[in-house]
Coordinates of C-alpha atoms and ligand atoms in Angstrom, one line a residue:
X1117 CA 32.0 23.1 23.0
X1118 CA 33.4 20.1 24.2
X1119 CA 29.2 19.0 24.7
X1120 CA 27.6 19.9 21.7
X1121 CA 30.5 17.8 19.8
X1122 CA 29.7 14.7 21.5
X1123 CA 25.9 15.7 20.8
X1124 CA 26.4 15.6 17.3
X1125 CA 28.2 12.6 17.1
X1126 CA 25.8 10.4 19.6
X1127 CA 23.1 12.0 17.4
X1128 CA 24.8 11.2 14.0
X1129 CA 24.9 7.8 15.3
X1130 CA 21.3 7.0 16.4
X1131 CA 20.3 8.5 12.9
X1132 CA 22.8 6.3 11.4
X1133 CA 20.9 3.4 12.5
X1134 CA 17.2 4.7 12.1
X1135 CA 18.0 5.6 8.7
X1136 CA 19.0 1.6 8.3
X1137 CA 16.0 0.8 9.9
X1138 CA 13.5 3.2 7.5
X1139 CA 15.8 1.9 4.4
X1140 CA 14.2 -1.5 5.5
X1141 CA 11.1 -1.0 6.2
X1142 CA 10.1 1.8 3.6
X1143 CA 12.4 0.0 0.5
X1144 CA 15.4 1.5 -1.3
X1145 CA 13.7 4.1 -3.7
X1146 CA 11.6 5.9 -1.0
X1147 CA 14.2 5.8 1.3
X1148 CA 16.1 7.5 -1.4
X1149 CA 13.3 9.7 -2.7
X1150 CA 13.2 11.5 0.5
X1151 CA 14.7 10.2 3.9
X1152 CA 18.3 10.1 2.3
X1153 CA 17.8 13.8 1.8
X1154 CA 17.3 14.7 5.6
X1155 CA 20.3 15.3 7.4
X1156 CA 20.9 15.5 10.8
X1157 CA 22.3 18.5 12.4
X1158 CA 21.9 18.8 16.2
X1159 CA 20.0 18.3 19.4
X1160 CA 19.0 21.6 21.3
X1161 CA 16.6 21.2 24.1
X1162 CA 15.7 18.1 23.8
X1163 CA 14.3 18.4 19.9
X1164 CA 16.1 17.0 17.5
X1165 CA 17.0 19.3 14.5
X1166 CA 17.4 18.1 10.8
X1167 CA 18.2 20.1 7.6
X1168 CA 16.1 18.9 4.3
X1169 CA 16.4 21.3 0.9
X1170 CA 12.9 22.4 -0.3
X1171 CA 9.9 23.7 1.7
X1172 CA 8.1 20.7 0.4
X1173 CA 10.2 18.2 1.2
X1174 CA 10.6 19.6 4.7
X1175 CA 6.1 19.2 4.9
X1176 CA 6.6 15.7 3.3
X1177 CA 9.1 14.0 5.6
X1178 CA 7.3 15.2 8.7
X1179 CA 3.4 14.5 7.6
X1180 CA 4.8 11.1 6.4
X1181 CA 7.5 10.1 8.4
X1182 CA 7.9 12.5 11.0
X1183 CA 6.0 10.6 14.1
X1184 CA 7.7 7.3 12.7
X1185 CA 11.0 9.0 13.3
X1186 CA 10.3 10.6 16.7
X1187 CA 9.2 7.2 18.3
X1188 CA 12.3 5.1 16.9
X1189 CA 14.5 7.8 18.3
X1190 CA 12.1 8.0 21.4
X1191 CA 12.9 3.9 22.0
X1192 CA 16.6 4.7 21.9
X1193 CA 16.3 8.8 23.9
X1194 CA 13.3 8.4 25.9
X1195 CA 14.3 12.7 26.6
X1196 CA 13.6 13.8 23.1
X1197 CA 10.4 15.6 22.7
X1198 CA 10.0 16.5 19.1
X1199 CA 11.9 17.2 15.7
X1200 CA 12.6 20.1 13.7
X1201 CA 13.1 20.3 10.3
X1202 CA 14.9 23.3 8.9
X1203 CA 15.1 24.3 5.2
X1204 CA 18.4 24.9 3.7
X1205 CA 19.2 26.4 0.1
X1206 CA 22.5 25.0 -0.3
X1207 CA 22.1 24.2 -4.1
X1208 CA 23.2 27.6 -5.3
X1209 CA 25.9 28.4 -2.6
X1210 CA 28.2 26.7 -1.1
X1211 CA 28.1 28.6 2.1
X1212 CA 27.7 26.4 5.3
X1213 CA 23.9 25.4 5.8
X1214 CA 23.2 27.3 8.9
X1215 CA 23.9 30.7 7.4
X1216 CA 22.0 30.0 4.6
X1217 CA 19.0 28.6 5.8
X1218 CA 15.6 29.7 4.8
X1219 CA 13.1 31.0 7.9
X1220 CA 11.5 28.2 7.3
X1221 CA 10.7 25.8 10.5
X1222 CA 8.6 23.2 11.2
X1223 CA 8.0 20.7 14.2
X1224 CA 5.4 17.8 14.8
X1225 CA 5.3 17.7 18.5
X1226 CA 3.2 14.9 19.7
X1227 CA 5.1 13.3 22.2
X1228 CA 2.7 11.4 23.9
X1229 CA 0.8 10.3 21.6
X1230 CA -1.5 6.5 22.2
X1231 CA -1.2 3.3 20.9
X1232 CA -4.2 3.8 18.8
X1233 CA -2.5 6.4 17.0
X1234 CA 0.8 5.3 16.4
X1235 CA -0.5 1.8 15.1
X1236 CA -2.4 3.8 12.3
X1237 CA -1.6 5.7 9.6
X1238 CA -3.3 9.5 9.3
X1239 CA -3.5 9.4 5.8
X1240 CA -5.3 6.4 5.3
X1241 CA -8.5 7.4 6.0
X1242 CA -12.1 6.9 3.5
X1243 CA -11.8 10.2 2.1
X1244 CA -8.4 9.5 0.9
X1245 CA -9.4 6.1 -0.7
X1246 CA -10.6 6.1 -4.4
X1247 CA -13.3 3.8 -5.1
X1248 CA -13.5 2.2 -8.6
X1249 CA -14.8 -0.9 -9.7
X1250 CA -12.2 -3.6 -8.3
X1251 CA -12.3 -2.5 -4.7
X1252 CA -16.4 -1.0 -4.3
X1253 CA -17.1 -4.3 -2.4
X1254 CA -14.3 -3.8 0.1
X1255 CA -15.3 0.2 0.3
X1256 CA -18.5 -0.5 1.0
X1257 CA -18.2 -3.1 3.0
X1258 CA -15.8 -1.0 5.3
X1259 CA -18.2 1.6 5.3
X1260 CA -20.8 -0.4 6.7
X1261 CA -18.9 -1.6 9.8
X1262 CA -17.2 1.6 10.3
X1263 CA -20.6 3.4 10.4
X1264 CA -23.0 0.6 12.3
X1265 CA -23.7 0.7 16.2
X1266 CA -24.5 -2.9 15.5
X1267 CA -22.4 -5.5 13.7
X1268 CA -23.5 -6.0 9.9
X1269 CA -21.0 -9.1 9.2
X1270 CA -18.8 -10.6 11.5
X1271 CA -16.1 -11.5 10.3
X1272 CA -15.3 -8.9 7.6
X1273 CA -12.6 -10.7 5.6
X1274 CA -11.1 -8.8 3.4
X1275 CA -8.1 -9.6 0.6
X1276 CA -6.6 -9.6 -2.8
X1277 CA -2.9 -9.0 -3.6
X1278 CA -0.2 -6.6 -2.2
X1279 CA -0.7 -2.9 -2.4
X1280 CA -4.8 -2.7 -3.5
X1281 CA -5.8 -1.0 -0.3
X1282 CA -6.6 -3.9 2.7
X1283 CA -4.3 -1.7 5.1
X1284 CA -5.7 1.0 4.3
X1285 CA -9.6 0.3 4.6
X1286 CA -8.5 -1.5 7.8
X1287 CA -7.0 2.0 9.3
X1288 CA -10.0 3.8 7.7
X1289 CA -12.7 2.2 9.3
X1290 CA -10.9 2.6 12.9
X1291 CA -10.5 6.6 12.3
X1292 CA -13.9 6.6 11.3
X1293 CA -15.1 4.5 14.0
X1294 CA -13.5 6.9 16.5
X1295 CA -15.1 9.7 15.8
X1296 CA -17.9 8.4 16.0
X1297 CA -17.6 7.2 19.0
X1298 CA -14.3 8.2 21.0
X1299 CA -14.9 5.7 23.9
X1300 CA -14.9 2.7 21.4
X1301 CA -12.0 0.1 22.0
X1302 CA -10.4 -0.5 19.1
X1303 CA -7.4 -2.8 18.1
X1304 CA -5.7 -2.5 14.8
X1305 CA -2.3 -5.0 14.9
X1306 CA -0.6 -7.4 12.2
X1307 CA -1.1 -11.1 12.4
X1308 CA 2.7 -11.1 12.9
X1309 CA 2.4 -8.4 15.9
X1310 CA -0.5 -10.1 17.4
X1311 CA 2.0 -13.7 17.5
X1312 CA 4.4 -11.1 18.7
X1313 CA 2.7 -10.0 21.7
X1314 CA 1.5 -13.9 22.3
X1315 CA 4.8 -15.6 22.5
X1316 CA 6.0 -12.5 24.8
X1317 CA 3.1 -13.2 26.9
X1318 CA 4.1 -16.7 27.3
X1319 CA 7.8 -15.9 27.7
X1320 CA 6.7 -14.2 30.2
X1321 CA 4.7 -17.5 31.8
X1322 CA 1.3 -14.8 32.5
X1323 CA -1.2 -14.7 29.2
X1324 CA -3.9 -13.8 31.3
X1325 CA -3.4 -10.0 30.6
X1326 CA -3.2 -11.0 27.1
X1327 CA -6.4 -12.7 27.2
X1328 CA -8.2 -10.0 28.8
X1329 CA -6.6 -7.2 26.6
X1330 CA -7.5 -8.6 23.2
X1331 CA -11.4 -10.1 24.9
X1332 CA -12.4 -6.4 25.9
X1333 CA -12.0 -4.6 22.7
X1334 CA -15.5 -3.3 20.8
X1335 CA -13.6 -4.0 17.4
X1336 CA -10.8 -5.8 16.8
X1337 CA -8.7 -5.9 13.0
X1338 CA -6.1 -8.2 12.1
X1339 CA -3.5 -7.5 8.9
X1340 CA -2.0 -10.5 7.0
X1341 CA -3.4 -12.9 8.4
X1342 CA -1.4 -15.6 5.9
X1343 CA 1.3 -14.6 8.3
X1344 CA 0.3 -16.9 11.1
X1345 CA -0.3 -19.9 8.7
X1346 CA 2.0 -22.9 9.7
X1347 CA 2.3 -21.1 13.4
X1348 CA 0.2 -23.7 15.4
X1349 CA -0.3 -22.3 19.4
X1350 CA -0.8 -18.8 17.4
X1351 CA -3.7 -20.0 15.4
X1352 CA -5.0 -21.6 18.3
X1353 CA -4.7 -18.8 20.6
X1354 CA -6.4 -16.6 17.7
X1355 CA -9.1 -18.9 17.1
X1356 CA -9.8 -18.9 20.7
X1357 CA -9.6 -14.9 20.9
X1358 CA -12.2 -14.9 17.4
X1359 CA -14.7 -17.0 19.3
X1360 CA -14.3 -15.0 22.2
X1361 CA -15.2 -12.0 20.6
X1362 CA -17.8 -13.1 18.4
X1363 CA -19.6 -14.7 21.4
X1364 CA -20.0 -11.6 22.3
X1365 CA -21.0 -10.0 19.3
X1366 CA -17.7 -7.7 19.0
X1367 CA -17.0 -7.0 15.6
X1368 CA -13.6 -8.1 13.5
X1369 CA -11.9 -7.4 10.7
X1370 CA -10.0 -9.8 8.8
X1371 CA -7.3 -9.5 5.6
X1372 CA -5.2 -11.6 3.9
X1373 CA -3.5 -12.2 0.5
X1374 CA -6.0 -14.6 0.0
X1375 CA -9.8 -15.7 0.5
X1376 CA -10.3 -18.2 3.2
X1377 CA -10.6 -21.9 1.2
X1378 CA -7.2 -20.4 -0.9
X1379 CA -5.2 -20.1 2.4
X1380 CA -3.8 -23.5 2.5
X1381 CA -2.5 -24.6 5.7
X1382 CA -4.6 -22.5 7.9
X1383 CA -6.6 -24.9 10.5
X1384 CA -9.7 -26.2 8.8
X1385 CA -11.8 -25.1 11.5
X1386 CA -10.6 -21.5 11.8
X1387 CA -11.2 -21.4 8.2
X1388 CA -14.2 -22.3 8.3
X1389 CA -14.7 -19.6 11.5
X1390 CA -13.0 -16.8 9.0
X1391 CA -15.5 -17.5 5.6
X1392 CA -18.7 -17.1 7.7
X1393 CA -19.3 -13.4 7.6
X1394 CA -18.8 -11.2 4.6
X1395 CA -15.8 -12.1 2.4
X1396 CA -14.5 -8.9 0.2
X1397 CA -12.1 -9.2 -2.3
X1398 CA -10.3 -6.2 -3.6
X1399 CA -9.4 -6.7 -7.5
X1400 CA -6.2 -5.9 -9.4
X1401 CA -6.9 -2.0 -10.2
X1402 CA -8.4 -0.5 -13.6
X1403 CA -7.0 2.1 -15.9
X1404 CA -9.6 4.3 -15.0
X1405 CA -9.3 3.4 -11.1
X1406 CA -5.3 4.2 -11.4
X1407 CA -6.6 7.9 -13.5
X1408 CA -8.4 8.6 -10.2
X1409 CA -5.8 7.7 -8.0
X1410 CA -3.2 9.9 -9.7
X1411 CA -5.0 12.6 -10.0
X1412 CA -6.2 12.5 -6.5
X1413 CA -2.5 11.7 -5.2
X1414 CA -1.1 15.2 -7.5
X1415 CA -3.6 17.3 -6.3
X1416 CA -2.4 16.0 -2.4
X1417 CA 1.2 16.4 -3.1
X1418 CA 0.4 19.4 -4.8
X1419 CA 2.3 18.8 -8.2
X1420 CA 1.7 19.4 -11.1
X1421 CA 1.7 16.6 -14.1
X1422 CA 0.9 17.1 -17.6
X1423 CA -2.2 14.8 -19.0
X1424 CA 0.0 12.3 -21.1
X1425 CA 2.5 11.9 -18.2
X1426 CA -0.6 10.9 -16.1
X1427 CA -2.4 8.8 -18.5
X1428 CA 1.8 7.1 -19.3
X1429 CA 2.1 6.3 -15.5
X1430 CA -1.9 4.7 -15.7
X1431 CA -0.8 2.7 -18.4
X1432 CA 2.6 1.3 -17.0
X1433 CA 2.2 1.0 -13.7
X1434 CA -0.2 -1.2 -13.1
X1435 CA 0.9 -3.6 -10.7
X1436 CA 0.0 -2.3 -7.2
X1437 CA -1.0 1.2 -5.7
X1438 CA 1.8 1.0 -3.9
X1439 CA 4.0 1.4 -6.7
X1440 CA 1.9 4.2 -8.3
X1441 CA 2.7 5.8 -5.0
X1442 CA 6.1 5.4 -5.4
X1443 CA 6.6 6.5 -8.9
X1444 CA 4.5 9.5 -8.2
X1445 CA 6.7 10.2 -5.2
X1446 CA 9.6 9.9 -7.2
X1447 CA 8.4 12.6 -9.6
X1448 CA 7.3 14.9 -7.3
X1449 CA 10.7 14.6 -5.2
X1450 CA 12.0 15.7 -8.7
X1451 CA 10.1 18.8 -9.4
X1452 CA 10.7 19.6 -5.9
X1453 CA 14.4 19.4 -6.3
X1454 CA 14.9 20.9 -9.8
X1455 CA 12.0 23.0 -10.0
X1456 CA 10.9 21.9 -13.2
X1457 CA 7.4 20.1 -14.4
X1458 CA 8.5 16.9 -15.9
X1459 CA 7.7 15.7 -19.6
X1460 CA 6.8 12.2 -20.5
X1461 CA 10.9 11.7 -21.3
X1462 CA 12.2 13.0 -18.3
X1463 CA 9.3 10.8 -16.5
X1464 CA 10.2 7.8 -18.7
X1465 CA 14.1 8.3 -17.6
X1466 CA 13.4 8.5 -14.0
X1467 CA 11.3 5.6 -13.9
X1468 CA 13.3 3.3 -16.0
X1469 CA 13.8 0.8 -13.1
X1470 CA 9.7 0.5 -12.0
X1471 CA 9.3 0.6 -15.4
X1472 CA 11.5 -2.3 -16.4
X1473 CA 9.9 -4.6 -13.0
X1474 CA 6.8 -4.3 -14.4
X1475 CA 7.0 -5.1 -17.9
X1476 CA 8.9 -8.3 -16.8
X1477 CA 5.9 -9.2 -15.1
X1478 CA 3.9 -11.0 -17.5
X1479 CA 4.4 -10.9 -20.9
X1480 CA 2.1 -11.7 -24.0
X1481 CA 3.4 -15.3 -25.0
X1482 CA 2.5 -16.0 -21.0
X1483 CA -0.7 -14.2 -21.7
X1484 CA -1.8 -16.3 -25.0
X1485 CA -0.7 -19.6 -23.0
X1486 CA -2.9 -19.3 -20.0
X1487 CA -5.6 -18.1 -22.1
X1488 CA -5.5 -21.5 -24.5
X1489 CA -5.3 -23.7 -21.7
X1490 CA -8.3 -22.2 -19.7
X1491 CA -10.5 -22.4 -23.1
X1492 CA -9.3 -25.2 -24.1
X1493 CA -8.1 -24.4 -27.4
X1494 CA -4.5 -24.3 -29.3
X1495 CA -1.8 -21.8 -28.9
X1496 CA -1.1 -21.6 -32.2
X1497 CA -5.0 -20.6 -32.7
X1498 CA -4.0 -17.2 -30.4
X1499 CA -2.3 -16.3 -34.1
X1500 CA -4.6 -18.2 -36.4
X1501 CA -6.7 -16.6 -39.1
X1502 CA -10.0 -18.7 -37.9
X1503 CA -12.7 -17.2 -36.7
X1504 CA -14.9 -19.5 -35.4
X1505 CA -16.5 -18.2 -32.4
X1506 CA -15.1 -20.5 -29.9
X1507 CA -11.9 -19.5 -31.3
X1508 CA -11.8 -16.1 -31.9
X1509 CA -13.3 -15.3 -27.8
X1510 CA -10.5 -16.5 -26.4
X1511 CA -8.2 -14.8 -28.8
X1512 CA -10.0 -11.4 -28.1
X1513 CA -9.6 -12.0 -24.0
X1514 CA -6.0 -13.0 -24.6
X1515 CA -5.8 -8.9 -26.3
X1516 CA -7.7 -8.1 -23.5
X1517 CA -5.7 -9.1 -21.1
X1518 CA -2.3 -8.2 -23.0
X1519 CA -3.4 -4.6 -23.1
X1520 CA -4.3 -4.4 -19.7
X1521 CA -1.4 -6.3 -17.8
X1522 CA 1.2 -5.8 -20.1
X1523 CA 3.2 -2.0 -21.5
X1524 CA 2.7 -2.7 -25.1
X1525 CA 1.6 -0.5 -27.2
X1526 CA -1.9 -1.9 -29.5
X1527 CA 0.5 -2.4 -33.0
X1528 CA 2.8 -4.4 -30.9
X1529 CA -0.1 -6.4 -29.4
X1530 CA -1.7 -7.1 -32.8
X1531 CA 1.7 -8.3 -34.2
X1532 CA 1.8 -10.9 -31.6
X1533 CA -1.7 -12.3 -32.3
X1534 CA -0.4 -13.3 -36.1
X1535 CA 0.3 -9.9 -37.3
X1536 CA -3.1 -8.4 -36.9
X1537 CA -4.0 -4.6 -37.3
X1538 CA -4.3 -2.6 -33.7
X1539 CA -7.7 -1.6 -35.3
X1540 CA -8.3 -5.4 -34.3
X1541 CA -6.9 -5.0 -31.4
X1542 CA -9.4 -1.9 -30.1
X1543 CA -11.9 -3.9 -31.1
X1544 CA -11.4 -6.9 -29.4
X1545 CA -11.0 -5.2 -26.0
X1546 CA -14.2 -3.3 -27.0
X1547 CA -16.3 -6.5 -27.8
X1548 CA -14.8 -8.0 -24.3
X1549 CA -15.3 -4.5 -22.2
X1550 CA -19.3 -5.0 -23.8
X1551 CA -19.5 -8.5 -22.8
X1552 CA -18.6 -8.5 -19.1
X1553 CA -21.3 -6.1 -18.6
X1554 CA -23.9 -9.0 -19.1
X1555 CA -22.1 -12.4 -18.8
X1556 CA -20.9 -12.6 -15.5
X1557 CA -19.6 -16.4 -15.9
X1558 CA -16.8 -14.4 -18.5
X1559 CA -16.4 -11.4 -15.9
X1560 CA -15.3 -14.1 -13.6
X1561 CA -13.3 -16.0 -16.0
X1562 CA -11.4 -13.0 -16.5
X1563 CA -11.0 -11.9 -12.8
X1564 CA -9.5 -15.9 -12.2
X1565 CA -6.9 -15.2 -15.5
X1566 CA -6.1 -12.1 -14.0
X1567 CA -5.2 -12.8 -10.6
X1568 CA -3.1 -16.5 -11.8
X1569 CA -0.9 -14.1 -14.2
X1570 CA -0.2 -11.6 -12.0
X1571 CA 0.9 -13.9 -8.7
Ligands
ADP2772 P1 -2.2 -3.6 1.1 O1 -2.5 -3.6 2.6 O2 -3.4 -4.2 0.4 O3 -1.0 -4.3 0.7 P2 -2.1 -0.8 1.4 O4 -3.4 -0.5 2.0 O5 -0.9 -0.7 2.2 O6 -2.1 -2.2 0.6 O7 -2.0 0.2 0.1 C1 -0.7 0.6 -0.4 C2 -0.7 2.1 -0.7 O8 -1.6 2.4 -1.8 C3 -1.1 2.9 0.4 O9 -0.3 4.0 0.5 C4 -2.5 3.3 0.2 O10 -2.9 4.5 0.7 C5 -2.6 3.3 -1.4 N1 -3.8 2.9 -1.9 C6 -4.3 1.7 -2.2 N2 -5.5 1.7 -2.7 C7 -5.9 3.0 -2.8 C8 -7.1 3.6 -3.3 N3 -8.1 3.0 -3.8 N4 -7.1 5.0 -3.2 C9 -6.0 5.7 -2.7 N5 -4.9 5.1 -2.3 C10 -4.8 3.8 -2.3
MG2773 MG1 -1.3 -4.3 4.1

């Protein structure tokens, strides 16, 4: 008796401070969307047993968190082998949990599992990725280094802003690569792991091993590479390690926030080192592209949202994937919990926070200003009657733009260009949808107005 008390509290206490940990690294709302929910209840033969409420959210915790969980409890219990989650139905009694609970059972077990594994992510893999027209570069681009036995462009430099995919495609291409060829080294690691592991080598006072780890791989993918900007022996040390491998003719992959001449402050000759192979940039997502992803994303998590909810969500989230994610995540946990399909209100209610960051984001007098500036014309002429061509462009790309980075609705959109009609307003983001086709000068005007509002 005496034993399985002090069980339960060591064990309340290591979970305790994971849950701190996952709180930081996964952000408040998913931490509260689903880890919050899991509770721990014992340890019995060396698994580690947790209560969560629905059958659903018991798959979802383990298939998204579960291995993460295991190995930070792993670093602290080297003895633990697996976890268990256990589905309770305490909502309609209030009879203790275990004599309530549900058959239901699940476990991961993967106790040993490699480094190449627990670096990357299962579900991020090319069939999960929706291509559209911002990020078909990148996707095919990724494609052709993850299927080549030789090396197409070395070095694949991928980027654009948070949350468009660059982890993603990075972890995709190295499941991809491995199938097709188990015995391939690959190394997937952050910019800010890969200084890690060099200052611990030096700490140490032996970098050989280092050396020869990172010079023997087949393929080797660095994340955020804007991380190691201002870090001097780390950028030399990686410059070194790139040359090394390229010698060679190993293939890397490359990502950062931005392309290689915008990283300011990286070494000028690393830069240059970084821009000489194929540089991909992923683009702020489309409606349409943020449709797809939502209904690929539903059919996964196997909920069901009505059209309008779908099309509400494509409209006002349109910041990052990663926030999609986390608002779909949010409505799911939601049906899962009260059992219900939820209307555009409910979904409007539970959102109200996402919603509110992104309509602060950029707003249509921001818009209108940037707009005048890069055409060179007034701000007043954003509202003017004119409509002289070189007038009445800009105002159209301004509408453009306000209907696709901004929550209002077309009326409120026309009011703000000098009270016009939405009618207007359709038709302006019509005209400018028909030009871009052709005029690739304005597509890229565009893409530049985009991405300088949205940082
Ligand atoms: P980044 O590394 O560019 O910041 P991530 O690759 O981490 O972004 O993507 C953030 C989240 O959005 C991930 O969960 C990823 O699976 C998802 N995601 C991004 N782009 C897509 C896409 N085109 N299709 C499906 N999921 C996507
Ligand atoms: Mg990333």
């Amino acid at each position: 008796m005496e034993n399985i008390k002090k069980n339960i509290e060591s064990g309340e206490i290591v979970w305790s401070s994971i849950k701190l940990q996952l709180k930081d690294e996964y952000g408040e709302t998913e931490y509260s969307n689903w880890l919050k929910l899991l509770t721990f209840s014992k340890i019995e033969k060396e698994i580690i047993i947790f209560y969560a409420p629905t059958k659903f959210m018991c798959d979802w915790i383990l298939s998204h968190y579960g291995k993460k969980i295991l190995s930070m409890w792993r670093e602290k219990n080297k003895s633990i082998k697996d976890i268990s989650v256990i589905v309770y139905n305490d909502s309609k009694t209030n009879k203790r949990k275990d004599e309530n609970y549900t058959s239901f059972k699940k476990t991961i077990s993967s106790p040993e599992t490699d480094d190449f594994e627990n670096n990357l992510d299962p579900r991020f893999t090319f069939k999960d990725f929706v291509v559209g027209k911002s990020n078909e570069l990148a996707f095919s681009a990724c494609r052709r280094v993850a299927d080549s036995v030789d090396v197409p462009f070395n070095p694949l430099f991928l980027y654009g802003g948070v949350g468009l995919g660059k982890t993603h495609l990075m972890h995709a291409i190295a499941w991809q690569r491995k199938k097709l060829n188990p015995k391939f080294k690959i190394m997937y690691l952050s910019a800010e792991k890969f200084m890690y592991e060099f200052i611990k080598a030096i700490r140490s006072k032996n970098t050989v091993p280092f050396k020869e780890e990172f010079r023997s791989v087949n393929l080797l993918m660095i994340d955020d590479v804007q991380f190691i900007i201002g870090k001097e022996s780390t950028q030399e040390e990686f410059f070194h390690t790139f040359n090394a491998l390229a010698d060679q003719n190993r293939q890397m992959v490359i990502s950062a926030d931005k392309s290689p001449s915008d990283l300011e402050g990286l070494e000028e000759r690393l830069r240059s080192r970084l821009g000489c192979g194929l540089v991909a940039d992923i683009h702020p997502t489309t409606y349409e592209l943020r449709l797809s992803i939502i209904e690929l994303k539903i059919e996964k998590y196997n909920i069901a949202l009505s059209k309008d909810v779908i099309e509400f969500l494509a409209h006002k989230i349109t910041s990052s994937v990663r926030e999609l994610e986390g608002a779909l995540t949010r409505l799911a946990a939601h049906v899962t919990l009260v059992g219900r399909t939820v209307n555009l209100e409910i979904a409007e209610d539970l959102l109200q926070d996402l919603l509110r960051a992104s309509d602060r984001r950029t707003t249509i007098d921001q818009i209108q200003k940037k707009v005048a500036e890069h055409f060179n014309v007034k701000m007043s002429d954003m509202h003017s009657s004119r409509r002289s061509r070189n007038i009445a462009r800009p105002r159209q790309i301004a509408m453009f733009l306000s209907k696709n980075l901004t929550t209002r609705s077309l009326p409120e959109i026309g009011r703000k260009f000098g009270g016009r009609d939405h009618t207007t307003v359709i038709h302006a983001i019509k005209k400018v949808n028909e030009l871009v086709k052709n005029d690739s000068s304005l597509a890229e005007d565009i893409e530049i107005l985009t991405r300088s509002l949205q940082s």
